[in-house]
Tab-separated table of C-alpha atoms in Angstrom:
chain	number	residue	atom	x	y	z
A	185	UNK	CA	-9.396	29.790	-63.494
A	186	UNK	CA	-8.455	31.495	-60.272
A	187	UNK	CA	-4.858	31.588	-59.121
A	188	UNK	CA	-4.275	30.949	-55.411
A	189	UNK	CA	-0.910	32.500	-54.904
A	190	UNK	CA	0.558	32.471	-51.416
A	191	UNK	CA	2.013	35.757	-50.383
A	192	UNK	CA	5.401	35.975	-48.795
A	193	UNK	CA	3.795	37.007	-45.499
A	194	UNK	CA	1.417	33.979	-45.508
A	195	UNK	CA	4.307	31.622	-46.380
A	196	UNK	CA	6.385	32.932	-43.465
A	197	UNK	CA	3.367	32.723	-41.152
A	198	UNK	CA	2.659	29.073	-42.138
A	199	UNK	CA	6.324	28.142	-41.850
A	200	UNK	CA	6.727	29.719	-38.396
A	201	UNK	CA	3.509	28.092	-37.147
A	202	UNK	CA	4.652	24.696	-38.424
A	203	UNK	CA	8.133	24.960	-36.914
A	204	UNK	CA	6.731	26.382	-33.640
A	205	UNK	CA	4.146	23.596	-33.404
A	206	UNK	CA	6.812	20.961	-34.017
A	207	UNK	CA	9.086	22.469	-31.341
A	208	UNK	CA	6.203	22.732	-28.842
A	209	UNK	CA	5.226	19.089	-29.375
A	210	UNK	CA	8.877	18.018	-29.089
A	211	UNK	CA	9.031	19.783	-25.696
A	212	UNK	CA	5.655	18.556	-24.413
A	213	UNK	CA	5.939	14.859	-25.327
A	214	UNK	CA	8.648	14.009	-22.747
A	215	UNK	CA	6.703	15.907	-20.067
A	216	UNK	CA	3.492	14.040	-20.864
A	217	UNK	CA	5.362	10.723	-20.903
A	218	UNK	CA	6.993	11.563	-17.543
A	219	UNK	CA	3.609	12.377	-15.982
A	220	UNK	CA	1.762	9.352	-17.393
A	221	UNK	CA	4.508	6.696	-17.049
A	222	UNK	CA	3.739	5.618	-13.427
A	223	UNK	CA	0.122	4.984	-14.367
A	224	UNK	CA	1.191	2.691	-17.218
A	225	UNK	CA	3.510	0.551	-15.067
A	226	UNK	CA	2.193	-2.922	-14.221
A	227	UNK	CA	1.001	-3.264	-10.645
A	228	UNK	CA	2.558	-5.925	-8.438
A	229	UNK	CA	-0.267	-6.263	-5.918
A	230	UNK	CA	-0.322	-10.048	-6.099
A	231	UNK	CA	3.179	-10.389	-4.679
A	232	UNK	CA	3.850	-11.865	-1.259
A	233	UNK	CA	6.682	-10.533	0.902
A	234	UNK	CA	8.751	-12.954	3.018
A	235	UNK	CA	8.892	-12.433	6.772
A	236	UNK	CA	11.364	-13.883	9.288
A	237	UNK	CA	8.474	-15.583	11.140
A	238	UNK	CA	8.432	-19.403	11.155
A	239	UNK	CA	4.957	-20.916	11.133
A	240	UNK	CA	5.830	-23.648	13.667
A	241	UNK	CA	6.831	-20.963	16.218
A	242	UNK	CA	3.367	-19.322	16.077
A	243	UNK	CA	0.815	-19.859	18.834
A	244	UNK	CA	-2.657	-18.516	19.518
A	245	UNK	CA	-1.070	-15.404	21.022
A	246	UNK	CA	-0.458	-12.674	18.409
A	247	UNK	CA	3.191	-11.730	17.873
A	248	UNK	CA	4.514	-8.621	16.185
A	249	UNK	CA	6.233	-9.443	12.887
A	250	UNK	CA	8.340	-6.787	11.188
A	251	UNK	CA	9.040	-7.200	7.482
A	252	UNK	CA	10.515	-5.131	4.662
A	253	UNK	CA	9.150	-4.625	1.178
A	254	UNK	CA	12.278	-4.385	-1.003
A	255	UNK	CA	12.460	-1.904	-3.890
A	256	UNK	CA	8.868	-0.719	-3.593
A	257	UNK	CA	8.181	1.548	-6.521
A	258	UNK	CA	6.137	4.607	-5.658
A	259	UNK	CA	5.662	6.691	-8.798
A	260	UNK	CA	9.270	7.395	-9.850
A	261	UNK	CA	11.042	6.366	-6.650
A	262	UNK	CA	12.197	2.949	-5.468
A	263	UNK	CA	12.726	2.419	-1.766
A	264	UNK	CA	12.604	-0.235	0.932
A	265	UNK	CA	9.501	0.064	3.110
A	266	UNK	CA	9.316	-1.383	6.628
A	267	UNK	CA	5.989	-2.760	7.754
A	268	UNK	CA	4.484	-4.615	10.710
A	269	UNK	CA	1.763	-7.198	11.236
A	270	UNK	CA	0.227	-9.015	14.207
A	271	UNK	CA	0.424	-12.723	13.353
A	272	UNK	CA	-1.022	-15.764	15.167
A	273	UNK	CA	-2.464	-19.213	14.519
A	274	UNK	CA	-6.105	-20.161	14.865
A	275	UNK	CA	-6.067	-23.954	14.539
A	276	UNK	CA	-3.985	-24.582	11.409
A	277	UNK	CA	-4.823	-21.193	9.882
A	278	UNK	CA	-2.254	-18.403	10.020
A	279	UNK	CA	-3.879	-15.006	10.573
A	280	UNK	CA	-2.123	-11.670	10.082
A	281	UNK	CA	-3.741	-8.375	11.068
A	282	UNK	CA	-2.679	-4.845	10.220
A	283	UNK	CA	-1.557	-2.824	13.253
A	284	UNK	CA	-3.128	0.379	11.891
A	285	UNK	CA	-6.049	1.576	14.015
A	286	UNK	CA	-9.184	2.364	12.014
A	287	UNK	CA	-9.860	5.474	14.073
A	288	UNK	CA	-6.964	7.803	13.232
A	289	UNK	CA	-4.193	5.476	12.020
A	290	UNK	CA	-2.187	4.993	15.216
A	291	UNK	CA	-0.433	1.665	15.856
A	292	UNK	CA	-2.245	-0.878	18.002
A	293	UNK	CA	-0.485	-3.208	20.425
A	294	UNK	CA	-1.479	-6.555	21.880
A	295	UNK	CA	-2.483	-6.450	25.562
A	296	UNK	CA	-1.419	-2.882	26.223
A	297	UNK	CA	-1.843	-3.290	30.007
A	298	UNK	CA	-3.527	-5.404	32.696
A	299	UNK	CA	-6.752	-3.559	31.859
A	300	UNK	CA	-6.662	-4.753	28.235
A	301	UNK	CA	-6.078	-8.509	28.532
A	302	UNK	CA	-6.569	-10.614	25.413
A	303	UNK	CA	-7.327	-7.678	23.083
A	304	UNK	CA	-5.604	-5.174	20.809
A	305	UNK	CA	-5.334	-1.692	22.271
A	306	UNK	CA	-4.676	1.663	20.589
A	307	UNK	CA	-3.046	4.050	23.092
A	308	UNK	CA	-3.888	7.217	21.113
A	309	UNK	CA	-7.595	7.355	21.959
A	310	UNK	CA	-8.241	4.143	23.927
A	311	UNK	CA	-9.352	2.153	20.876
A	312	UNK	CA	-9.958	-1.541	21.531
A	313	UNK	CA	-10.249	-4.571	19.278
A	314	UNK	CA	-10.983	-8.237	19.881
A	315	UNK	CA	-8.333	-10.808	18.935
A	316	UNK	CA	-9.889	-11.324	15.469
A	317	UNK	CA	-9.646	-7.566	14.808
A	318	UNK	CA	-13.300	-6.714	15.482
A	319	UNK	CA	-13.692	-3.253	16.967
A	320	UNK	CA	-15.219	-3.273	20.453
A	321	UNK	CA	-18.416	-1.173	20.609
A	322	UNK	CA	-18.086	1.958	22.724
A	323	UNK	CA	-14.468	2.541	21.740
A	324	UNK	CA	-13.415	5.019	18.994
A	325	UNK	CA	-12.618	2.677	16.035
A	326	UNK	CA	-15.401	2.567	13.463
A	327	UNK	CA	-14.347	-0.677	11.804
A	328	UNK	CA	-12.277	-3.841	12.259
A	329	UNK	CA	-8.526	-4.056	11.702
A	330	UNK	CA	-7.542	-4.912	8.131
A	331	UNK	CA	-6.191	-8.363	7.389
A	332	UNK	CA	-3.087	-9.312	5.400
A	333	UNK	CA	-3.295	-11.996	2.747
A	334	UNK	CA	-1.134	-14.871	4.052
A	335	UNK	CA	0.872	-17.525	2.248
A	336	UNK	CA	3.143	-20.149	3.800
A	337	UNK	CA	6.323	-20.991	1.856
A	338	UNK	CA	8.940	-23.432	3.188
A	339	UNK	CA	7.647	-23.005	6.740
A	340	UNK	CA	7.819	-19.190	6.725
A	341	UNK	CA	4.981	-16.662	6.719
A	342	UNK	CA	4.665	-14.571	3.539
A	343	UNK	CA	2.362	-11.543	3.618
A	344	UNK	CA	0.490	-9.983	0.718
A	345	UNK	CA	-1.638	-6.872	0.452
A	346	UNK	CA	-4.134	-5.817	3.113
A	347	UNK	CA	-7.790	-6.655	2.575
A	348	UNK	CA	-10.903	-5.823	4.586
A	349	UNK	CA	-11.235	-8.130	7.596
A	350	UNK	CA	-12.931	-11.444	6.710
A	351	UNK	CA	-12.942	-12.836	10.258
A	352	UNK	CA	-15.707	-10.652	11.714
């Protein structure tokens, strides 16, 4: 029978490796948790944000509606985020379009001048859109304006996340 004695040097080596490994894992676990935690948080993309806009005040002319997303969590930070939408009624349907130009992300306005009647206009590079958000051929935007999901609660417009335009 063969004896497998552990030398003093091997014992110290095993002990130091074990203690060092334990200390390394104790240091790394909080860092890994910190890095992965935002990914594990539940997403709240189905939420609608209230706006000050009353539905019965809407017409067929788009109006700018400013709204604030309270306590928006972005990774580790919570903050209030201000946002804008162009909102109007088409029959009984409330339509809300994103003001972000699809060319380079500037903000579009409704009827920028006499030259741009009844259309959205981006002053950065003369981008033009029809009322439903469709980009006008021959102008810089490559796609239509995004659309907000809309919900009506107690007579007020509630806006959800942006989706690709369904009107064009």
